[in-house]
XYZ file of C-alpha atoms in Angstrom:
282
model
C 150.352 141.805 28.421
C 149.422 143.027 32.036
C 148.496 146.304 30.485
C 145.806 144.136 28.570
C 144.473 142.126 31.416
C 143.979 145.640 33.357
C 142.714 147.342 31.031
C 139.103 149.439 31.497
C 137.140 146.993 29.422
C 138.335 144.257 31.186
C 137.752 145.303 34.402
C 134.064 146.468 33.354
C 133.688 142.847 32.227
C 134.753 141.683 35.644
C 132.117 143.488 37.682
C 129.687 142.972 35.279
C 130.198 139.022 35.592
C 130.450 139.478 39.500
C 127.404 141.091 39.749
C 125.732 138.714 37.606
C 127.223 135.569 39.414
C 125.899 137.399 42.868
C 122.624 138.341 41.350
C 121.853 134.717 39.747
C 123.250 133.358 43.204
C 120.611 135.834 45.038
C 117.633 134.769 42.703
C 118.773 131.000 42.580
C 118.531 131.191 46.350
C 115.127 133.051 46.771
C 113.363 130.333 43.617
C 115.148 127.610 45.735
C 113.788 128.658 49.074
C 110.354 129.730 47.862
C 109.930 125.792 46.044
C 110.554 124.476 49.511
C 108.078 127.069 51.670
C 105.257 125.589 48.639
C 106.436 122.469 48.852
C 106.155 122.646 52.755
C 103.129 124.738 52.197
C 101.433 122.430 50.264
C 101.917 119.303 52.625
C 100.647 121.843 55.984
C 97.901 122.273 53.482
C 96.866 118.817 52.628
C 97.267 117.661 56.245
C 94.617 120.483 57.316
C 92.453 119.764 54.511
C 92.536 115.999 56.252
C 92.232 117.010 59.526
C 88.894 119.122 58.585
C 87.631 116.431 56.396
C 87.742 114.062 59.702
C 85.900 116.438 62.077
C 83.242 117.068 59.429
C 82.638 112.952 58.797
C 82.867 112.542 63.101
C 80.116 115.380 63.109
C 77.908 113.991 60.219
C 77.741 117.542 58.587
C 75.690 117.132 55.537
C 77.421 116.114 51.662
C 76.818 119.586 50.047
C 77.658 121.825 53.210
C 80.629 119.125 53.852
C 82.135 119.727 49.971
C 81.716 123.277 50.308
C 83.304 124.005 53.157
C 86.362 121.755 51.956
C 87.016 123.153 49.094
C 86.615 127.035 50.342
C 89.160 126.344 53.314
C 91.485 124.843 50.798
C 91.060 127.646 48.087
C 91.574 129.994 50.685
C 94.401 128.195 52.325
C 96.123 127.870 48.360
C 95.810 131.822 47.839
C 97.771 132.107 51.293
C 100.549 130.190 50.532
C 100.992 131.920 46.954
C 100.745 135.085 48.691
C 103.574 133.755 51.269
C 105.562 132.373 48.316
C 105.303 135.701 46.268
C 107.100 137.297 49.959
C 109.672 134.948 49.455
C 110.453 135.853 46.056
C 111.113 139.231 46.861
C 107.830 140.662 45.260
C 106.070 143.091 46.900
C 102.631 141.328 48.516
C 100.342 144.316 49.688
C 99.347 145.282 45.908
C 98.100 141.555 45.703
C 96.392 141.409 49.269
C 94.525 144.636 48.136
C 93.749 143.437 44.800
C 92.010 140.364 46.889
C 90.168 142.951 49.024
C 88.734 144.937 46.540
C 87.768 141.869 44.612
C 85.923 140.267 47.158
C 84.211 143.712 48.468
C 83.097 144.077 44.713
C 81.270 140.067 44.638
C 79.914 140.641 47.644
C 77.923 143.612 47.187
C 77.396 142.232 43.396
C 76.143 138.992 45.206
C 74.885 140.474 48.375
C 71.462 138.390 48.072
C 72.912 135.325 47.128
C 75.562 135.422 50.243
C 72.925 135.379 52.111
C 71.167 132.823 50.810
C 74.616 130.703 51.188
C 74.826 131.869 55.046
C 71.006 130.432 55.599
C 71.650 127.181 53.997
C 75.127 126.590 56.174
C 72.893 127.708 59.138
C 70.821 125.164 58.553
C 72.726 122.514 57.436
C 74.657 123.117 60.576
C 71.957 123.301 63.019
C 69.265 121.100 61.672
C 66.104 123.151 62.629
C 64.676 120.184 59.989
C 65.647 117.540 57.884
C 64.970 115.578 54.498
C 61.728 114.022 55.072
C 60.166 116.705 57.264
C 57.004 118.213 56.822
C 57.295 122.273 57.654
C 55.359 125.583 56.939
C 57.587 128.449 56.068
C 57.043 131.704 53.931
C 53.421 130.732 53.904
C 53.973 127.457 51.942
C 53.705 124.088 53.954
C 55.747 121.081 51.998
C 57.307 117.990 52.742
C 61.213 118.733 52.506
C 62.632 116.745 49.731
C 66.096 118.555 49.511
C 68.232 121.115 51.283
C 70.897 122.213 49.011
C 73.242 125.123 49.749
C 71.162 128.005 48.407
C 67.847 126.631 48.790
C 65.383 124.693 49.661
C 62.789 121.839 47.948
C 59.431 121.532 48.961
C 57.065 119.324 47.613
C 53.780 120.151 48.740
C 50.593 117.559 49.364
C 49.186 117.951 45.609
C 52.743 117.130 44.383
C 53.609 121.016 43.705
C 57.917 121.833 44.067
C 58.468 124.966 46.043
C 61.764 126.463 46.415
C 62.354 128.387 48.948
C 65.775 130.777 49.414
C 67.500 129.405 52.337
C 68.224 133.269 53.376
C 64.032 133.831 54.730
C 64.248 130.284 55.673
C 67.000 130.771 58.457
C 65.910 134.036 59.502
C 61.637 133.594 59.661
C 58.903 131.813 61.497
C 59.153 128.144 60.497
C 56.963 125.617 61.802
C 57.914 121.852 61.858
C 55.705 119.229 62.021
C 57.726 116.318 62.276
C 60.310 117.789 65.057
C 58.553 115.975 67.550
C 57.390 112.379 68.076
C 54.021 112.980 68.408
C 51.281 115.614 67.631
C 48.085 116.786 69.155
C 44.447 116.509 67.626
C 42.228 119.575 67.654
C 38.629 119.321 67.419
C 35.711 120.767 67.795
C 31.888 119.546 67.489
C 28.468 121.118 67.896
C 25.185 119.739 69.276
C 21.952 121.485 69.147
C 21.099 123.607 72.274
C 18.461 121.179 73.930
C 20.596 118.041 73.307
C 22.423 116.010 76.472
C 25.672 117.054 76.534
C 26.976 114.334 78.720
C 25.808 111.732 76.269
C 27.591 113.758 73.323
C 30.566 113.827 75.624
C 30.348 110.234 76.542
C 30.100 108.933 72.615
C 33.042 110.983 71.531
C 35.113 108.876 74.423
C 33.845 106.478 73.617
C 34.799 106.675 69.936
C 38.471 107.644 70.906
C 38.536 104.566 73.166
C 37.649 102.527 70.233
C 40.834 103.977 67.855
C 44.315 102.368 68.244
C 45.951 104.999 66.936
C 44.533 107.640 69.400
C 47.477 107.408 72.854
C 46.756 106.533 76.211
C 48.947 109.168 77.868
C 48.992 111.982 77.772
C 45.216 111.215 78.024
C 42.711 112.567 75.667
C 40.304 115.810 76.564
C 37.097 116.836 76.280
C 34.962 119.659 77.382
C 32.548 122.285 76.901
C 34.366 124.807 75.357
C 31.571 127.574 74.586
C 28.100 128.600 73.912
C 27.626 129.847 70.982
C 25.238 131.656 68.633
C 23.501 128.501 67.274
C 24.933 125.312 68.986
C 26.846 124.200 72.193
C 31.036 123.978 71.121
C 32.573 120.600 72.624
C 36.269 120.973 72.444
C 38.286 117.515 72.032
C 42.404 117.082 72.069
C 43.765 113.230 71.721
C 47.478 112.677 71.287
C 48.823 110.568 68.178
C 51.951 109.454 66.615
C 53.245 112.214 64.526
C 52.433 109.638 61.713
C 48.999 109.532 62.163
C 47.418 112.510 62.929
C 45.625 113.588 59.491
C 44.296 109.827 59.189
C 43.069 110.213 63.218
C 41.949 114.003 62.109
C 39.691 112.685 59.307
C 38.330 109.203 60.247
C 37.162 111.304 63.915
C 35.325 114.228 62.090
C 33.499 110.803 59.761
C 32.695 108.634 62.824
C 31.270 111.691 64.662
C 29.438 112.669 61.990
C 27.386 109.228 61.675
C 27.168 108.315 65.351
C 25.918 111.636 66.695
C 23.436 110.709 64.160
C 22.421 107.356 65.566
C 22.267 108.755 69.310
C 19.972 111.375 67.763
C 22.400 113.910 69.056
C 22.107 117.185 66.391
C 24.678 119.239 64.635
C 23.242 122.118 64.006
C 24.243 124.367 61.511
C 23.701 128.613 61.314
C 19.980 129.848 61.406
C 18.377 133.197 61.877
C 15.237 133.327 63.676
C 13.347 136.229 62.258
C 9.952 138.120 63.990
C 7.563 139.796 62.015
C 5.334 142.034 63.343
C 1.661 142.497 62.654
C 0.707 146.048 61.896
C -2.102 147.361 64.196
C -4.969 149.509 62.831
């Protein structure tokens, strides 16, 4: 009977059961301690996402920039804990971090323009240079903005024409914006004919600008002689408006001008070429 129990197969069966038990005990123990580092992983993860969501509410980032930015710090913080979980395990990680590298060298060249596109619209979002509701000039189109989204941006233009614009140009070129400011200044400038009294052309545009609301008392409006030119004597005027109204000021000036340099018989010339002939001598 003891020569049974001891016998080769048995004892093969022994060790082979041993090393099974310790091997299932190993595994068991590495499964077991990886589901706690997710587990654990996953609550450090949902805290952060919290704790970013906050800051970007307290600092009024926009909707789209706000959703982005959550979900790429949580996709990002996901494929770290998997990678951290997979160390756990036993499984070796650095195939999987390069496999990440390589496939996020190959979308970026594959999406090089559209990356940056997605940089100039979180550059803007983030800094403002303009808002919804602006009117700007950029990339040779002027537009009221009607939408920044993430890649690009709307336009709607003063005959009711949509531009979109790639947010990349946008954040890198010349951009003008109109309604940045409070207020805006007026540029004009008139003619009268060379003969006519200057100081009563000056005195009836002030006068005129006096008479409009909508033109502001300070910084005070100018006026001057600007230059003398081919056919007629330049007046330059500047008046200060609310940002609001400086096409209907721009317009209703260039009317009222019009008609009253009329009444104080004050002329606007326009271009003429005086031309000399000369009589042919016998």
């Amino acid at each position: 009977m003891e020569e049974l129990l001891t016998s080769p197969s048995n004892v093969s069966l022994d060790v082979f059961l041993t090393k099974m038990i310790d091997l299932g005990i190993s595994v068991g123990s590495k499964i077991l301690l990886a589901i706690v580092v997710f587990l654990v992983g996953r609550w450090i993860v949902r805290r952060l996402n919290k704790l970013l969501a906050k800051i970007l509410e307290k600092r009024h980032v926009e909707a789209s920039l706000s959703t982005f930015v959550k979900s790429l710090v949580n996709i990002t913080l996901t494929l770290l804990l998997i990678i951290v979980v997979i160390g756990v395990l036993g499984i070796e990680t650095s195939s999987f971090i390069a496999l990440f590298a390589s496939a996020g060298v190959a979308i970026g060249m594959a999406l090089s323009g559209t990356l940056q596109n997605f940089a100039g619209g979180v550059m803007i979002l983030l800094f403002k240079p303009f808002k919804v509701g602006d009117t700007i000039e950029a990339q040779g189109q002027t537009g009221t903005v009607r939408e920044i989204q993430i890649f690009n941006t709307i336009l709607a233009t003063p005959d009711n024409k949509i531009i979109i614009i790639p947010n990349g140009g946008l954040s890198t070129g010349l951009m003008k914006n109109y309604s940045k400011e409070a207020t805006r200044r007026v540029d004009w400038e008139f003619g009268i004919a060379y003969g006519d009294d200057y100081t009563k052309a000056k005195a009836v545009i002030a006068r005129l600008l006096d008479a409009d609301g909508r033109v502001l008392k300070d910084p005070a409006y100018f006026i001057a002689l600007t230059s003398l030119g081919e056919s007629s004597v330049n007046i330059v005027v500047r008046a200060w408006v609310n940002a609001g109204d400086y096409w209907g000021v721009y317009f209703d000036m260039n009317e009222k001008v019009y008609k009253t340099f009329a009444e104080e018989n004050l002329n606007i010339p326009f271009p003429q070429l005086d031309v000399h002939l000369l009589g042919k001598t016998e």
